[in-house]
Amino acid sequence: MTDIDTELRVSKIQNGTVIDHVTGGEALHVLSIIGIDGSGGETVSVGINVPSDRLGRKDIVKVEGRELSQSEVDVLSLIAPDATINIIREYEVTEKQCVERPEEVTGVLECPNPNCITNAGEPVDTRFEVLSDGVRCEYCDTIIREDLTEHIKS
Ligand code: CTP
């Protein structure tokens, strides 16, 4: 199938962000990374496991009236390394960014160690070094290897 099929499936947006080429099945994790659970009132369209020439299957997330922070993009890159972030203004793609695996991610993940300084109610942002197979807390050295998305701050 062609990308035209995909476009028909999820209609174009006027202003906001399209996160395209997301690894198939990861769209709901993308929503939690960017802090969308429906309660904020944003208009969001999601395609899950839609056919893609490049990836076979992909997910796509379109959020109206919202742009992403660099730390959200950083965490996103860990679960969707092929994602493309498109900024849409008045129906046109005005910026296109391919995500890159960052050296560290700050602020978006939570350290699972209850004794970590980042869980002590102090005004400290979490910081994780990105490893080839996980992430390491820069404060207490705890490593998260699996189910990264379960450690996204709510
Ligand atoms: N898009 C959208 N609303 C718009 C413009 C674009 O939802 N007003 C979506 C398109 O459906 C596509 C993505 O944003 O999923 C990127 O658009 P575009 O760059 O036009 O598509 P491609 O050239 O296919 O992108 P790529 O080369 O990244 O695959």
Short mmCIF file of C-alpha atoms and ligand atoms in Angstrom, two decimals:
data_model
loop_
_atom_site.label_atom_id
_atom_site.label_comp_id
_atom_site.label_asym_id
_atom_site.label_seq_id
_atom_site.Cartn_x
_atom_site.Cartn_y
_atom_site.Cartn_z
CA MET A 1 0.00 0.00 0.00
CA THR A 2 1.11 3.58 -0.47
CA ASP A 3 1.40 6.51 1.89
CA ILE A 4 -1.76 7.91 0.31
CA ASP A 5 -3.70 5.17 2.10
CA THR A 6 -2.17 6.29 5.35
CA GLU A 7 -3.06 9.92 4.71
CA LEU A 8 -6.65 8.95 4.03
CA ARG A 9 -6.72 7.04 7.29
CA VAL A 10 -5.60 9.95 9.48
CA SER A 11 -6.58 13.34 8.10
CA LYS A 12 -4.30 16.37 7.81
CA ILE A 13 -4.08 18.89 10.63
CA GLN A 14 -3.99 22.68 10.54
CA ASN A 15 -1.48 23.49 13.28
CA GLY A 16 0.51 21.26 15.60
CA THR A 17 2.86 18.30 15.48
CA VAL A 18 2.81 15.08 13.46
CA ILE A 19 4.99 12.32 14.88
CA ASP A 20 5.40 10.00 11.91
CA HIS A 21 7.25 6.70 11.33
CA VAL A 22 6.76 5.64 14.95
CA THR A 23 7.65 1.98 15.53
CA GLY A 24 4.45 -0.05 15.04
CA GLY A 25 2.54 -0.50 18.28
CA GLU A 26 4.31 2.30 20.21
CA ALA A 27 1.83 5.14 19.66
CA LEU A 28 0.22 4.89 23.09
CA HIS A 29 3.66 5.03 24.68
CA VAL A 30 4.39 8.14 22.62
CA LEU A 31 1.25 9.72 24.05
CA SER A 32 2.40 9.02 27.59
CA ILE A 33 5.85 10.44 26.85
CA ILE A 34 4.30 13.68 25.67
CA GLY A 35 1.90 13.70 28.61
CA ILE A 36 -1.36 13.30 26.72
CA ASP A 37 -4.10 11.25 28.38
CA GLY A 38 -7.10 13.07 26.97
CA SER A 39 -7.68 15.19 30.05
CA GLY A 40 -5.92 18.26 28.62
CA GLY A 41 -8.51 18.69 25.87
CA GLU A 42 -6.02 18.52 22.96
CA THR A 43 -7.31 17.12 19.66
CA VAL A 44 -5.22 14.03 18.89
CA SER A 45 -5.41 11.53 16.03
CA VAL A 46 -3.60 8.23 16.24
CA GLY A 47 -2.96 5.56 13.61
CA ILE A 48 -1.67 2.25 14.90
CA ASN A 49 -0.01 -0.37 12.69
CA VAL A 50 -0.84 1.46 9.48
CA PRO A 51 0.99 0.22 6.36
CA SER A 52 4.28 2.02 5.59
CA ASP A 53 6.58 1.64 2.58
CA ARG A 54 9.64 2.29 4.73
CA LEU A 55 8.82 0.39 7.93
CA GLY A 56 6.24 -2.18 6.84
CA ARG A 57 3.98 -1.00 9.64
CA LYS A 58 4.13 2.23 11.55
CA ASP A 59 2.21 4.31 14.04
CA ILE A 60 1.45 7.98 13.59
CA VAL A 61 0.40 10.55 16.18
CA LYS A 62 -1.02 13.96 15.26
CA VAL A 63 -1.43 16.49 18.02
CA GLU A 64 -3.16 19.75 17.23
CA GLY A 65 -1.96 23.02 18.73
CA ARG A 66 1.04 21.55 20.51
CA GLU A 67 4.82 21.33 19.96
CA LEU A 68 7.24 18.99 21.77
CA SER A 69 10.06 19.83 24.14
CA GLN A 70 13.58 18.56 23.42
CA SER A 71 13.46 16.24 26.45
CA GLU A 72 10.22 14.67 25.18
CA VAL A 73 11.85 14.17 21.76
CA ASP A 74 14.89 12.61 23.46
CA VAL A 75 12.84 9.96 25.30
CA LEU A 76 10.72 9.39 22.24
CA SER A 77 13.85 8.56 20.23
CA LEU A 78 14.55 5.66 22.58
CA ILE A 79 11.28 3.88 21.78
CA ALA A 80 10.80 5.14 18.21
CA PRO A 81 14.28 5.55 16.67
CA ASP A 82 12.92 6.09 13.14
CA ALA A 83 10.38 8.75 14.10
CA THR A 84 10.06 11.99 12.17
CA ILE A 85 8.68 15.05 13.95
CA ASN A 86 6.83 17.41 11.62
CA ILE A 87 5.74 20.86 12.75
CA ILE A 88 2.61 21.93 10.89
CA ARG A 89 1.57 25.56 10.45
CA GLU A 90 -1.51 26.41 8.41
CA TYR A 91 -1.58 22.89 6.92
CA GLU A 92 2.05 23.09 5.68
CA VAL A 93 5.00 21.10 7.06
CA THR A 94 7.26 23.95 8.22
CA GLU A 95 9.90 21.85 10.03
CA LYS A 96 10.88 18.20 9.84
CA GLN A 97 13.22 16.66 12.37
CA CYS A 98 14.46 13.08 12.46
CA VAL A 99 14.95 11.96 16.03
CA GLU A 100 18.47 11.13 17.18
CA ARG A 101 19.52 8.91 20.02
CA PRO A 102 20.65 11.41 22.67
CA GLU A 103 23.58 11.02 25.09
CA GLU A 104 21.30 11.71 28.04
CA VAL A 105 17.64 12.30 28.81
CA THR A 106 16.55 14.74 31.47
CA GLY A 107 13.28 15.32 33.25
CA VAL A 108 10.96 12.85 31.54
CA LEU A 109 11.86 9.50 33.13
CA GLU A 110 11.53 8.60 36.79
CA CYS A 111 14.24 6.71 38.67
CA PRO A 112 12.88 3.39 40.01
CA ASN A 113 15.16 3.57 43.07
CA PRO A 114 13.03 4.94 45.95
CA ASN A 115 16.20 6.14 47.71
CA CYS A 116 17.43 8.15 44.74
CA ILE A 117 17.78 11.89 45.40
CA THR A 118 15.36 12.48 42.51
CA ASN A 119 12.63 10.75 44.57
CA ALA A 120 13.30 12.71 47.76
CA GLY A 121 11.02 15.64 47.01
CA GLU A 122 14.02 17.85 46.15
CA PRO A 123 13.87 20.21 43.15
CA VAL A 124 16.18 17.95 41.12
CA ASP A 125 15.47 16.95 37.51
CA THR A 126 16.11 13.29 36.70
CA ARG A 127 19.09 12.66 34.40
CA PHE A 128 19.80 9.37 32.68
CA GLU A 129 22.81 8.50 30.57
CA VAL A 130 21.73 6.61 27.42
CA LEU A 131 23.50 3.23 27.11
CA SER A 132 23.37 0.88 24.13
CA ASP A 133 20.83 -1.31 25.94
CA GLY A 134 19.13 0.97 28.45
CA VAL A 135 19.58 4.11 30.53
CA ARG A 136 21.56 4.78 33.73
CA CYS A 137 20.54 7.23 36.46
CA GLU A 138 23.33 9.78 36.79
CA TYR A 139 22.61 10.23 40.51
CA CYS A 140 22.36 6.66 41.85
CA ASP A 141 23.57 4.50 38.91
CA THR A 142 20.33 2.49 38.72
CA ILE A 143 20.01 1.02 35.22
CA ILE A 144 16.68 0.63 33.44
CA ARG A 145 16.95 -1.88 30.61
CA GLU A 146 13.39 -2.96 29.94
CA ASP A 147 9.97 -1.36 29.79
CA LEU A 148 11.36 2.15 29.69
CA THR A 149 7.90 3.52 29.13
CA GLU A 150 6.78 2.32 32.57
CA HIS A 151 9.20 4.86 34.01
CA ILE A 152 7.79 7.93 32.33
CA LYS A 153 6.87 10.63 34.84
CA SER A 154 3.15 11.02 35.17
N1 CTP B 1 0.65 16.02 7.65
C1 CTP B 1 -0.52 16.31 8.35
N2 CTP B 1 -1.12 17.52 8.22
C2 CTP B 1 -0.62 18.45 7.39
C3 CTP B 1 0.57 18.19 6.67
C4 CTP B 1 1.18 16.94 6.81
O1 CTP B 1 -1.00 15.48 9.11
N3 CTP B 1 -1.27 19.61 7.28
C5 CTP B 1 1.31 14.73 7.85
C6 CTP B 1 1.37 13.87 6.60
O2 CTP B 1 0.19 13.08 6.53
C7 CTP B 1 2.59 13.00 6.88
C8 CTP B 1 3.48 13.90 7.73
O3 CTP B 1 2.64 14.94 8.23
O4 CTP B 1 2.24 11.86 7.65
C9 CTP B 1 4.62 14.51 6.96
O5 CTP B 1 4.10 15.19 5.85
P1 CTP B 1 4.94 15.29 4.50
O6 CTP B 1 6.31 15.79 4.80
O7 CTP B 1 4.12 16.06 3.52
O8 CTP B 1 4.93 13.78 4.05
P2 CTP B 1 6.13 12.89 3.49
O9 CTP B 1 6.87 13.62 2.43
O10 CTP B 1 5.53 11.56 3.14
O11 CTP B 1 7.03 12.74 4.77
P3 CTP B 1 8.33 11.82 4.96
O12 CTP B 1 9.26 12.15 3.85
O13 CTP B 1 8.83 12.24 6.32
O14 CTP B 1 7.83 10.41 4.92
#
